[in-house]
Coordinates of C-alpha atoms in Angstrom, one line a residue:
M1 CA 24.7 181.3 36.5
R2 CA 26.9 178.4 35.7
K3 CA 27.0 177.3 32.1
V4 CA 26.3 173.8 30.7
A5 CA 28.8 172.1 28.3
V6 CA 27.2 170.0 25.6
V7 CA 29.9 167.8 24.1
M8 CA 29.5 165.4 21.2
G9 CA 31.8 162.7 20.0
S10 CA 31.0 163.6 16.4
D11 CA 29.1 166.2 14.4
S12 CA 26.8 163.3 13.3
D13 CA 25.4 163.5 16.8
L14 CA 24.1 167.0 16.3
N15 CA 20.6 166.1 15.2
V16 CA 20.1 164.0 18.3
M17 CA 21.5 166.8 20.5
R18 CA 19.5 169.7 19.0
P19 CA 16.6 169.2 21.5
C20 CA 19.2 169.6 24.3
A21 CA 20.4 173.0 23.0
E22 CA 16.8 174.1 22.3
T23 CA 15.7 173.2 25.9
L24 CA 18.7 174.9 27.5
K25 CA 18.0 178.0 25.4
A26 CA 14.3 178.0 26.3
L27 CA 15.2 177.8 30.0
G28 CA 17.7 180.6 29.7
V29 CA 20.6 178.4 30.7
P30 CA 23.9 179.5 29.1
F31 CA 25.7 176.7 27.2
C32 CA 28.3 175.9 24.7
V33 CA 28.4 173.1 22.1
R34 CA 31.6 171.3 21.2
V35 CA 32.7 168.3 19.2
L36 CA 35.4 166.4 21.1
S37 CA 36.2 162.7 20.9
A38 CA 37.4 160.4 23.7
H39 CA 39.3 158.5 21.0
R40 CA 40.2 160.9 18.2
T41 CA 40.9 164.1 20.2
P42 CA 41.7 162.7 23.7
E43 CA 44.1 165.5 24.8
E44 CA 41.5 168.2 23.9
A45 CA 38.7 166.3 25.6
R46 CA 40.8 165.9 28.7
A47 CA 41.8 169.6 28.8
F48 CA 38.2 170.7 28.3
A49 CA 37.0 168.6 31.2
M50 CA 39.9 169.5 33.5
N51 CA 39.3 173.2 32.9
A52 CA 35.5 173.2 32.8
R53 CA 34.9 174.3 36.4
E54 CA 37.3 177.2 36.1
N55 CA 35.7 178.1 32.8
G56 CA 32.3 178.6 34.5
F57 CA 30.6 175.3 33.8
G58 CA 28.3 173.6 36.3
A59 CA 27.6 170.4 34.4
I60 CA 28.7 168.6 31.3
I61 CA 26.4 166.7 28.9
A62 CA 28.4 164.2 26.9
A63 CA 26.8 162.4 23.9
A64 CA 28.3 159.6 21.9
G65 CA 27.4 156.5 20.0
K66 CA 28.9 153.1 19.5
A67 CA 31.7 152.6 22.1
A68 CA 30.5 155.9 23.8
H69 CA 33.4 156.6 26.1
L70 CA 33.1 160.4 26.0
A71 CA 31.0 160.7 29.2
G72 CA 33.4 158.5 31.1
A73 CA 36.4 160.4 29.7
M74 CA 34.8 163.6 30.9
A75 CA 34.0 162.2 34.3
A76 CA 37.5 161.0 34.7
N77 CA 38.9 164.5 34.3
T78 CA 36.4 166.6 36.4
T79 CA 34.4 166.5 39.5
L80 CA 31.5 168.3 37.8
P81 CA 28.3 166.3 37.3
V82 CA 28.5 164.5 33.9
I83 CA 25.3 163.4 32.1
G84 CA 25.7 160.9 29.4
V85 CA 23.5 160.7 26.3
P86 CA 23.9 157.4 24.5
V87 CA 23.3 157.9 20.8
K88 CA 21.6 155.4 18.6
S89 CA 24.2 155.2 15.8
S90 CA 25.0 151.6 15.1
T91 CA 23.5 148.3 14.1
L92 CA 23.0 147.6 17.9
D93 CA 20.3 150.4 18.0
G94 CA 22.2 152.3 20.7
L95 CA 22.4 149.5 23.2
D96 CA 26.2 149.5 22.9
A97 CA 26.3 153.2 23.6
L98 CA 23.9 152.8 26.5
L99 CA 26.0 150.1 28.2
S100 CA 29.3 152.0 27.6
T101 CA 27.8 155.1 29.2
V102 CA 26.0 153.6 32.1
Q103 CA 28.5 150.9 33.2
M104 CA 31.0 153.2 35.0
P105 CA 33.4 151.9 37.6
P106 CA 33.1 152.9 41.2
G107 CA 34.3 156.5 41.8
M108 CA 33.5 157.7 38.2
P109 CA 29.8 158.4 38.2
V110 CA 28.0 159.4 35.0
A111 CA 24.3 160.1 35.2
T112 CA 22.8 158.5 32.1
V113 CA 19.6 159.3 30.3
A114 CA 17.7 157.2 27.7
I115 CA 19.1 156.5 24.2
D116 CA 18.8 159.7 22.3
G117 CA 17.5 161.4 25.5
A118 CA 18.9 164.8 24.8
K119 CA 16.0 166.8 26.2
N120 CA 16.1 165.0 29.5
A121 CA 19.8 165.6 29.7
A122 CA 19.2 169.3 29.3
L123 CA 16.5 169.3 32.0
L124 CA 18.7 167.3 34.4
A125 CA 21.6 169.7 33.8
A126 CA 19.3 172.7 34.4
Q127 CA 18.0 171.0 37.6
I128 CA 21.6 170.6 38.8
I129 CA 22.3 174.3 38.1
A130 CA 19.0 175.3 39.7
V131 CA 20.1 174.0 43.1
E132 CA 21.7 177.4 43.6
D133 CA 19.5 179.5 41.2
S134 CA 15.9 180.0 42.4
E135 CA 14.9 181.9 39.2
L136 CA 15.9 178.9 37.1
A137 CA 14.1 176.6 39.5
E138 CA 11.0 178.7 38.8
R139 CA 11.4 178.4 35.1
L140 CA 11.8 174.6 35.4
M141 CA 8.5 174.5 37.4
A142 CA 6.8 176.6 34.8
D143 CA 8.1 174.2 32.1
R144 CA 6.6 171.2 34.1
E145 CA 3.3 173.0 34.4
A146 CA 3.2 173.7 30.6
T147 CA 4.0 170.0 30.0
K148 CA 1.2 169.0 32.4
A149 CA -1.3 171.4 30.6
K150 CA -0.4 169.8 27.3
I151 CA -1.1 166.3 28.6
L152 CA -4.4 167.3 30.2
E153 CA -5.4 168.9 26.9
K154 CA -4.7 165.7 25.0
D155 CA -6.5 163.7 27.7
A156 CA -9.6 165.9 27.3
R157 CA -9.5 165.5 23.5
I158 CA -9.2 161.7 23.7
C159 CA -11.9 161.5 26.3
A160 CA -14.2 163.6 24.1
E161 CA -13.5 161.4 21.1
F162 CA -14.3 158.2 22.9
A163 CA -17.0 159.5 25.2
E164 CA -19.9 157.1 25.9
E165 CA -23.0 158.0 24.0

């Protein structure tokens, strides 16, 4: 199975990205977590992206706040799918990061999830890997069924609380 790279622009993004790592771990998807900055460690970020396919990765999740150029920098240096996670880390409530991540020029696609949407980034990366891994696809389906069961349980509880008398 291909691995997923979880790359953050700063260690201050770790709390936002924990659900990503937890989700990948729960699904049995191998991953690594790195801190690489598009601005402060550009050579290292570039080398990581350029060598990701050869190093066994199938997707890259890149999280950054403020100017949030990390996902774009990754995409510029690999043909692997890149998923951007804009991080709410400034006075603009993450809108700056969202726009920096989603507004990519033609030829440099970055799939972008919601601000602080780390869990969805993990699920999307797993779905990409699962295209060629039927066992992972089954685990993803089981995860969806478990989510469905939780919602139906909440629905039943709310219906019972507000039932007509």
